[in-house]
Amino acid sequence: MARNRDIPLVRREALDGAYVLLTFRHPEIAHEARAGQFVMIKAGISAEPPLRRPFSIMSVAPEREEFTLFLKAIGQGTRRLAAMDVGDLAQCLGPLGQPFVAPPEGSEALMVAGGYGIAPFLMLSRQLQASGGAGRVFYGGRSAGDVQLRSPFEHLGATLVVATEDGSLGVTGRVTAPLEAYLDAAAPKAVLYACGPDAMLHAVASLAERRGLPCQVSLDPWMGCGIGTCLGCVVWIQKPGEARPKYRCACTEGPVFDSRHVVWT
Amino acid sequence: MARNRDIPLVRREALDGAYVLLTFRHPEIAHEARAGQFVMIKAGISAEPPLRRPFSIMSVAPEREEFTLFLKAIGQGTRRLAAMDVGDLAQCLGPLGQPFVAPPEGSEALMVAGGYGIAPFLMLSRQLQASGGAGRVFYGGRSAGDVQLRSPFEHLGATLVVATEDGSLGVTGRVTAPLEAYLDAAAPKAVLYACGPDAMLHAVASLAERRGLPCQVSLDPWMGCGIGTCLGCVVWIQKPGEARPKYRCACTEGPVFDSRHVVWT
Amino acid sequence: MDVKLGVDVAGMALKNPLIAASGTFGYGVEYESLMDLGLLGGIVSKGLYLEPRLGNPTPRIVETPAGLLNAIGLQGVGVRAFVADVLPRLTKHDTALLVNVCGDTVEEYAEVSRILDGAPGVTGLEINISCPNVKKGGMAFGGDPRMTFEVVDAVRKATRLPVIPKLSPNVGDITIFARACEEAGADALSCVNTLLGLVIDVESRRPRLAFGTGGLSGPAIRPVAVRMTWQAARAVRIPVLGIGGIATANDVLEFLIAGARAVQIGTANFVDPGLYERVLTDLRAYLERHGLTDINQVVGTLEYPGDAERERRG
Amino acid sequence: MDVKLGVDVAGMALKNPLIAASGTFGYGVEYESLMDLGLLGGIVSKGLYLEPRLGNPTPRIVETPAGLLNAIGLQGVGVRAFVADVLPRLTKHDTALLVNVCGDTVEEYAEVSRILDGAPGVTGLEINISCPNVKKGGMAFGGDPRMTFEVVDAVRKATRLPVIPKLSPNVGDITIFARACEEAGADALSCVNTLLGLVIDVESRRPRLAFGTGGLSGPAIRPVAVRMTWQAARAVRIPVLGIGGIATANDVLEFLIAGARAVQIGTANFVDPGLYERVLTDLRAYLERHGLTDINQVVGTLEYPGDAERERRG
Ligand SMILES: Cc1cc2nc3c(=O)[nH]c(=O)nc-3n(C[C@H](O)[C@H](O)[C@H](O)COP(=O)(O)OP(=O)(O)OC[C@H]3O[C@@H](n4cnc5c(N)ncnc54)[C@H](O)[C@@H]3O)c2cc1C
Ligand SMILES: Cc1cc2nc3c(=O)[nH]c(=O)nc-3n(C[C@H](O)[C@H](O)[C@H](O)COP(=O)(O)OP(=O)(O)OC[C@H]3O[C@@H](n4cnc5c(N)ncnc54)[C@H](O)[C@@H]3O)c2cc1C
Ligand SMILES: Cc1cc2nc3c(=O)[nH]c(=O)nc-3n(C[C@H](O)[C@H](O)[C@H](O)COP(=O)(O)O)c2cc1C
Ligand SMILES: Cc1cc2nc3c(=O)[nH]c(=O)nc-3n(C[C@H](O)[C@H](O)[C@H](O)COP(=O)(O)O)c2cc1C
Ligand code: FES
Ligand code: FES
């Protein structure tokens, strides 16, 4: 169950560019979190920026009661988090939201990530490994600097396919190209999982639709509270049997949704 | 002439309690500052707190273009400054305000400081040393932790008399007691300099008045801009020949004033 | 020393002066698993109309310096679903339950109030005549003293529950509106709702909110809200609930000292669901430090400088 | 690419849209040694009455979240000393010079304006009918459309200089005041002064400012000021100067896009006297990035969503 705590930063690893790995101690998150769930977190108790920020839980170490975030410092909130020193406190609420649903027996998990969208898939890959293969990960970015979370997947034994738009690493182009090629070649019985920019999510969802494959997408709207009260994060969702779409909170009913239920705008 | 610059922190020395020494690079301040002048400074360019803060210049190293502040972290602004890492930038304007006026030939300089009010006297003591003795410093605080800036004065050869209210270091009681005792015993031809809490300034000013000694006090009002435009820092000053007191800016006409001109409220 | 934090607002006995503000605490149930709702003096529900509402398109919230601009547009389940589905779950918590009543027309306000009048567990009605994010009702009513009177008067006649109009800060003189409410029979006042604001995305040259303008809340507005609470509390005899940018015990005390009998906490619920416990502890510590035994002893104790002092000359 | 930053406001040709706001830039001369005043589009002097004024007792300023509350109370040298001593020193800088005109009575506004009418080097008059920190004049005039009209009308008749009333944000509907000014013959509007606020020291239970209430400025109020600028600019034909919480080029652009012809920068002068250079560089970069050649091309370009869009449904 989600718990609100002031938690210390226990480890900090700066990666290239604006990326950083932050490890915190938080028992409930470490023990209970599932891949696809997130935290609402803020560095210290300063007034700026006013709100906490949502981040996917990248990994957990239940034995040490720790969890790790993979984040890109792009604005005030992320920069403050990235600048934390070990021992500094963060205000953190989690685990939040609906996790990814595991693929049915005999289905291959194909994870498609763009940029920081890779974070939840490390955890998913670990969960999958526990019950079989670690899955196949299609990991895209603008250039090599945007696809930094590679070695942990390799350690897990997941198959990693990298694509960069500028060709500086892996296949040149969008990450959906190698995904499509793989589906063409292997025609697997598969479940797609996608996390990344909206355009990418939409592209993967269309592809899944065309191929008749189930697909779960993790959406990334602005979030104010993370617990269903601000109603800032609503997205149009239409479930089977519903006459019209409804605004649903991405924080409590998502962030993971069945891509067929999402009304793409 | 005062100059506004974004300047890097070059050295940081945390002292006991909430005190810290911060050294920055700023050519104009390092070359031109005089004892009693101050800077308006803020850590980084964050929105909180909204305004810069005033601090006395404790010392300068012109050859390295550096100056040093001695500050006590008590609120948002000072805590942010105290938490800066070497290399981080601060926004800084200085040197500002009117410095202490040197004692006339043959007069002894008696400096009276309370808490962080000691800062400008290290610089004054150095200036005095260049033209004779380093002066006599009466340094008071609530307890030993509040009178930390001692060894630099000893190195300079200044006479240091410490008083703490709880008796944990030096004379027990207010710093004005040993000052008064010294005046009684030595009856020197002296100029008093005072910097510290209002009540202390007022006490030293009264003492000077009674003994007919000249006295300069460094006032400590809220400052918004440091350059005479916000009119937030005004204090009642009545100069000889003026029929009524006038509001004068402590930032531009002070912070150092002749104690006889200050209208104590 | 044991200090008393309970306050009485228009006959409602609140165990402490901290109320969760409308629209920032869901229907209360969202926080059930995160905290003991019994810690709160009260909860104000999200705004409710007769029928369910979709609310406004997204984006609906954007941060501002020390603030939040929102245009949720009163998305909600409607009063009947609230009474049927939410209320039974909420009443098991030991806290006062206020419902935020909305309407497109005077009649709708009265009708919603009538339905709630008979609902078990409702402690009082907050009348939302100040939402800036809807095109009918809301601020249109709260920005006109005559309409304010009409709405409050109609609700007054529809219910025996305490009636608490929620005032808009987007007015010139809030005391006119405070008095109009008192004359119409209000039992207390909520003071204030959000300030109308606009944030523009300079890249697209469009408002950041899909609705256009929004309501500004959070610490940024606190000085304005304290001032209005102080003005309103001096203008009327009925108690005032202070609202706007509260996040700490110090903030709570500013409003109480200014004359509020209790306060509501809004945006800060999003930032830190753990704040109630901390604020209560700090309030107790304040009272003890000041040798007081009862929070009511600070209400309205602001020593406002007299004219002579405000002009004090040297 | 060379981009044009010059704007024309009521016949005043400003070299760029950045003006230093009244009361936050002294008489301008204080900044002489810190920056090239020729960088600025213009400077508005501190508020000036006929006679010198002491201003209010201290403390006069207190910080608030992302804001500043002040009650300086228009301390100043008086208009004659300004004309005799300050003006000659200022006119040597290549920037527009506006004088902020104050008065306890309608006649005093007119008299101050008359004196300035003949003064060499004055580019325009800003009429301060919105200061919250004086007991007579100020907001009392700017909070009543009829008084607003009277003051502006009297000043209009006393001078041939551009007349620019400065509006108060402490009103319900700013367009009423904007239109009253336009009808009285104003050449432009300044929008807005500070929001009335109150900060209480809970230890002493007194206001933190000796005067009691004060005026809230700084980033905290920006969303409110942008909204009011947008409303005012749509309500009148005369140009509007946007004011409130500006510290960056992004902030300037919000106001211009909302409809302001130029802007004034207040509190940020205290925080960073180096901001003008940075903001001008960033404005140029913005125009170039957007393929624009003239800052006037962004003025009033806000694409406000239509009613259908504001209600867009799935
Ligand atoms: C469920 C979820 C999981 C996420 N997981 C990760 C992660 O693992 N690693 C990671 O680096 N990022 C993640 N993000 C994105 C992260 O929340 C934003 O990058 C962060 O909020 C930006 O904050 P900022 O203050 O640095 O930037 P800001 O200065 O606030 O804004 C920078 C940009 O980000 C957008 N933005 C700001 N806040 C939010 C928000 N709360 N939600 C969505 N967009 C926002 C703004 O519109 C703006 O364009 C996740 C977002 C969601 C919703
Ligand atoms: C000329 C001058 C020289 C100074 N020199 C030093 C020095 O060398 N070392 C040092 O540690 N401190 C010095 N100070 C005091 C220092 O400016 C304040 O401690 C600092 O501003 C507090 O800021 P804050 O944000 O940490 O505290 P805040 O949270 O802002 O406030 C803490 C307390 O300090 C008071 N305060 C806040 N800002 C100011 C201000 N600008 N001026 C006066 N009081 C204020 C508040 O009223 C409050 O009681 C000096 C002050 C002046 C005017
Ligand atoms: C996201 C959001 C939704 C709100 N919804 C409502 C509402 O439904 N009814 C209402 O009367 N006020 C509503 N408000 C206003 C708050 O109840 C409160 O008056 C305001 O936010 C100021 O308090 P604060 O600064 O503590 O947030 C809402 C505020 C926010 C931020
Ligand atoms: C300390 C201070 C003094 C001010 N004095 C005046 C004044 O004399 N006349 C006036 O019209 N406005 C005065 N103002 C208001 C500013 O000109 C400006 O309208 C307001 O501060 C909002 O802009 P900002 O948020 O950029 O500061 C003053 C503001 C401050 C902070
Ligand atoms: S983030 Fe607040 S409701 Fe989802
Ligand atoms: S600090 Fe602004 S005038 Fe002195």
mmCIF file of C-alpha atoms in Angstrom, chain A residues 138-225:
data_model
loop_
_atom_site.group_PDB
_atom_site.id
_atom_site.type_symbol
_atom_site.label_atom_id
_atom_site.label_comp_id
_atom_site.label_asym_id
_atom_site.label_seq_id
_atom_site.Cartn_x
_atom_site.Cartn_y
_atom_site.Cartn_z
ATOM 1 C CA PHE A 138 13.525 -2.189 -28.120
ATOM 2 C CA TYR A 139 15.214 0.922 -26.818
ATOM 3 C CA GLY A 140 15.198 4.137 -28.832
ATOM 4 C CA GLY A 141 16.492 7.660 -28.459
ATOM 5 C CA ARG A 142 17.602 10.642 -30.432
ATOM 6 C CA SER A 143 21.256 9.681 -30.087
ATOM 7 C CA ALA A 144 23.568 7.391 -28.127
ATOM 8 C CA GLY A 145 23.389 9.641 -25.048
ATOM 9 C CA ASP A 146 19.660 8.912 -24.748
ATOM 10 C CA VAL A 147 20.025 5.137 -24.497
ATOM 11 C CA GLN A 148 22.243 4.774 -21.454
ATOM 12 C CA LEU A 149 20.449 2.119 -19.448
ATOM 13 C CA ARG A 150 21.802 -0.826 -21.445
ATOM 14 C CA SER A 151 24.137 -2.956 -19.345
ATOM 15 C CA PRO A 152 21.590 -3.902 -16.634
ATOM 16 C CA PHE A 153 19.440 -5.463 -19.353
ATOM 17 C CA GLU A 154 22.402 -7.297 -20.764
ATOM 18 C CA HIS A 155 23.221 -8.627 -17.301
ATOM 19 C CA LEU A 156 19.665 -9.899 -16.993
ATOM 20 C CA GLY A 157 19.946 -11.713 -20.268
ATOM 21 C CA ALA A 158 17.272 -9.647 -21.967
ATOM 22 C CA THR A 159 17.646 -9.151 -25.695
ATOM 23 C CA LEU A 160 18.337 -5.495 -26.292
ATOM 24 C CA VAL A 161 17.763 -3.794 -29.636
ATOM 25 C CA VAL A 162 18.895 -0.191 -29.758
ATOM 26 C CA ALA A 163 17.811 2.394 -32.289
ATOM 27 C CA THR A 164 18.903 6.030 -32.490
ATOM 28 C CA GLU A 165 17.516 8.642 -34.817
ATOM 29 C CA ASP A 166 20.971 9.952 -35.653
ATOM 30 C CA GLY A 167 22.469 6.491 -36.001
ATOM 31 C CA SER A 168 25.079 7.098 -33.309
ATOM 32 C CA LEU A 169 24.230 3.748 -31.722
ATOM 33 C CA GLY A 170 22.390 0.653 -32.954
ATOM 34 C CA VAL A 171 19.931 0.803 -35.828
ATOM 35 C CA THR A 172 19.410 4.213 -37.441
ATOM 36 C CA GLY A 173 15.866 5.560 -37.186
ATOM 37 C CA ARG A 174 12.829 5.189 -34.972
ATOM 38 C CA VAL A 175 12.651 2.317 -32.531
ATOM 39 C CA THR A 176 9.409 1.090 -34.131
ATOM 40 C CA ALA A 177 11.338 0.051 -37.258
ATOM 41 C CA PRO A 178 13.333 -2.824 -35.660
ATOM 42 C CA LEU A 179 10.209 -3.752 -33.703
ATOM 43 C CA GLU A 180 8.223 -4.049 -36.904
ATOM 44 C CA ALA A 181 11.039 -5.954 -38.588
ATOM 45 C CA TYR A 182 11.121 -8.404 -35.702
ATOM 46 C CA LEU A 183 7.371 -8.944 -35.848
ATOM 47 C CA ASP A 184 7.629 -9.527 -39.597
ATOM 48 C CA ALA A 185 10.468 -11.988 -39.286
ATOM 49 C CA ALA A 186 9.498 -13.930 -36.213
ATOM 50 C CA ALA A 187 5.729 -13.496 -36.162
ATOM 51 C CA PRO A 188 5.801 -14.239 -32.454
ATOM 52 C CA LYS A 189 2.886 -14.672 -30.128
ATOM 53 C CA ALA A 190 3.653 -11.518 -28.208
ATOM 54 C CA VAL A 191 2.454 -8.826 -25.826
ATOM 55 C CA LEU A 192 3.715 -5.312 -26.458
ATOM 56 C CA TYR A 193 4.661 -2.937 -23.656
ATOM 57 C CA ALA A 194 5.429 0.680 -24.464
ATOM 58 C CA CYS A 195 6.697 3.633 -22.472
ATOM 59 C CA GLY A 196 8.024 6.862 -23.943
ATOM 60 C CA PRO A 197 6.910 9.947 -25.839
ATOM 61 C CA ASP A 198 3.271 10.141 -26.892
ATOM 62 C CA ALA A 199 4.028 9.822 -30.599
ATOM 63 C CA MET A 200 5.939 6.625 -29.963
ATOM 64 C CA LEU A 201 3.168 5.189 -27.794
ATOM 65 C CA HIS A 202 0.648 5.942 -30.486
ATOM 66 C CA ALA A 203 2.827 4.351 -33.170
ATOM 67 C CA VAL A 204 3.284 1.182 -31.114
ATOM 68 C CA ALA A 205 -0.424 1.067 -30.323
ATOM 69 C CA SER A 206 -1.318 1.308 -34.040
ATOM 70 C CA LEU A 207 1.157 -1.368 -34.879
ATOM 71 C CA ALA A 208 -0.300 -3.650 -32.212
ATOM 72 C CA GLU A 209 -3.770 -2.928 -33.495
ATOM 73 C CA ARG A 210 -2.815 -3.821 -37.071
ATOM 74 C CA ARG A 211 -1.207 -7.061 -35.949
ATOM 75 C CA GLY A 212 -3.909 -7.984 -33.485
ATOM 76 C CA LEU A 213 -1.423 -8.058 -30.607
ATOM 77 C CA PRO A 214 -2.280 -6.981 -27.069
ATOM 78 C CA CYS A 215 -0.448 -3.829 -26.021
ATOM 79 C CA GLN A 216 -0.016 -1.998 -22.730
ATOM 80 C CA VAL A 217 1.112 1.619 -22.761
ATOM 81 C CA SER A 218 2.375 3.699 -19.857
ATOM 82 C CA LEU A 219 1.065 7.234 -20.304
ATOM 83 C CA ASP A 220 2.897 10.356 -19.225
ATOM 84 C CA PRO A 221 0.475 13.216 -18.489
ATOM 85 C CA TRP A 222 1.086 16.088 -16.049
ATOM 86 C CA MET A 223 0.406 14.850 -12.538
ATOM 87 C CA GLY A 224 -0.381 17.046 -9.553
ATOM 88 C CA CYS A 225 -1.035 14.589 -6.743
#
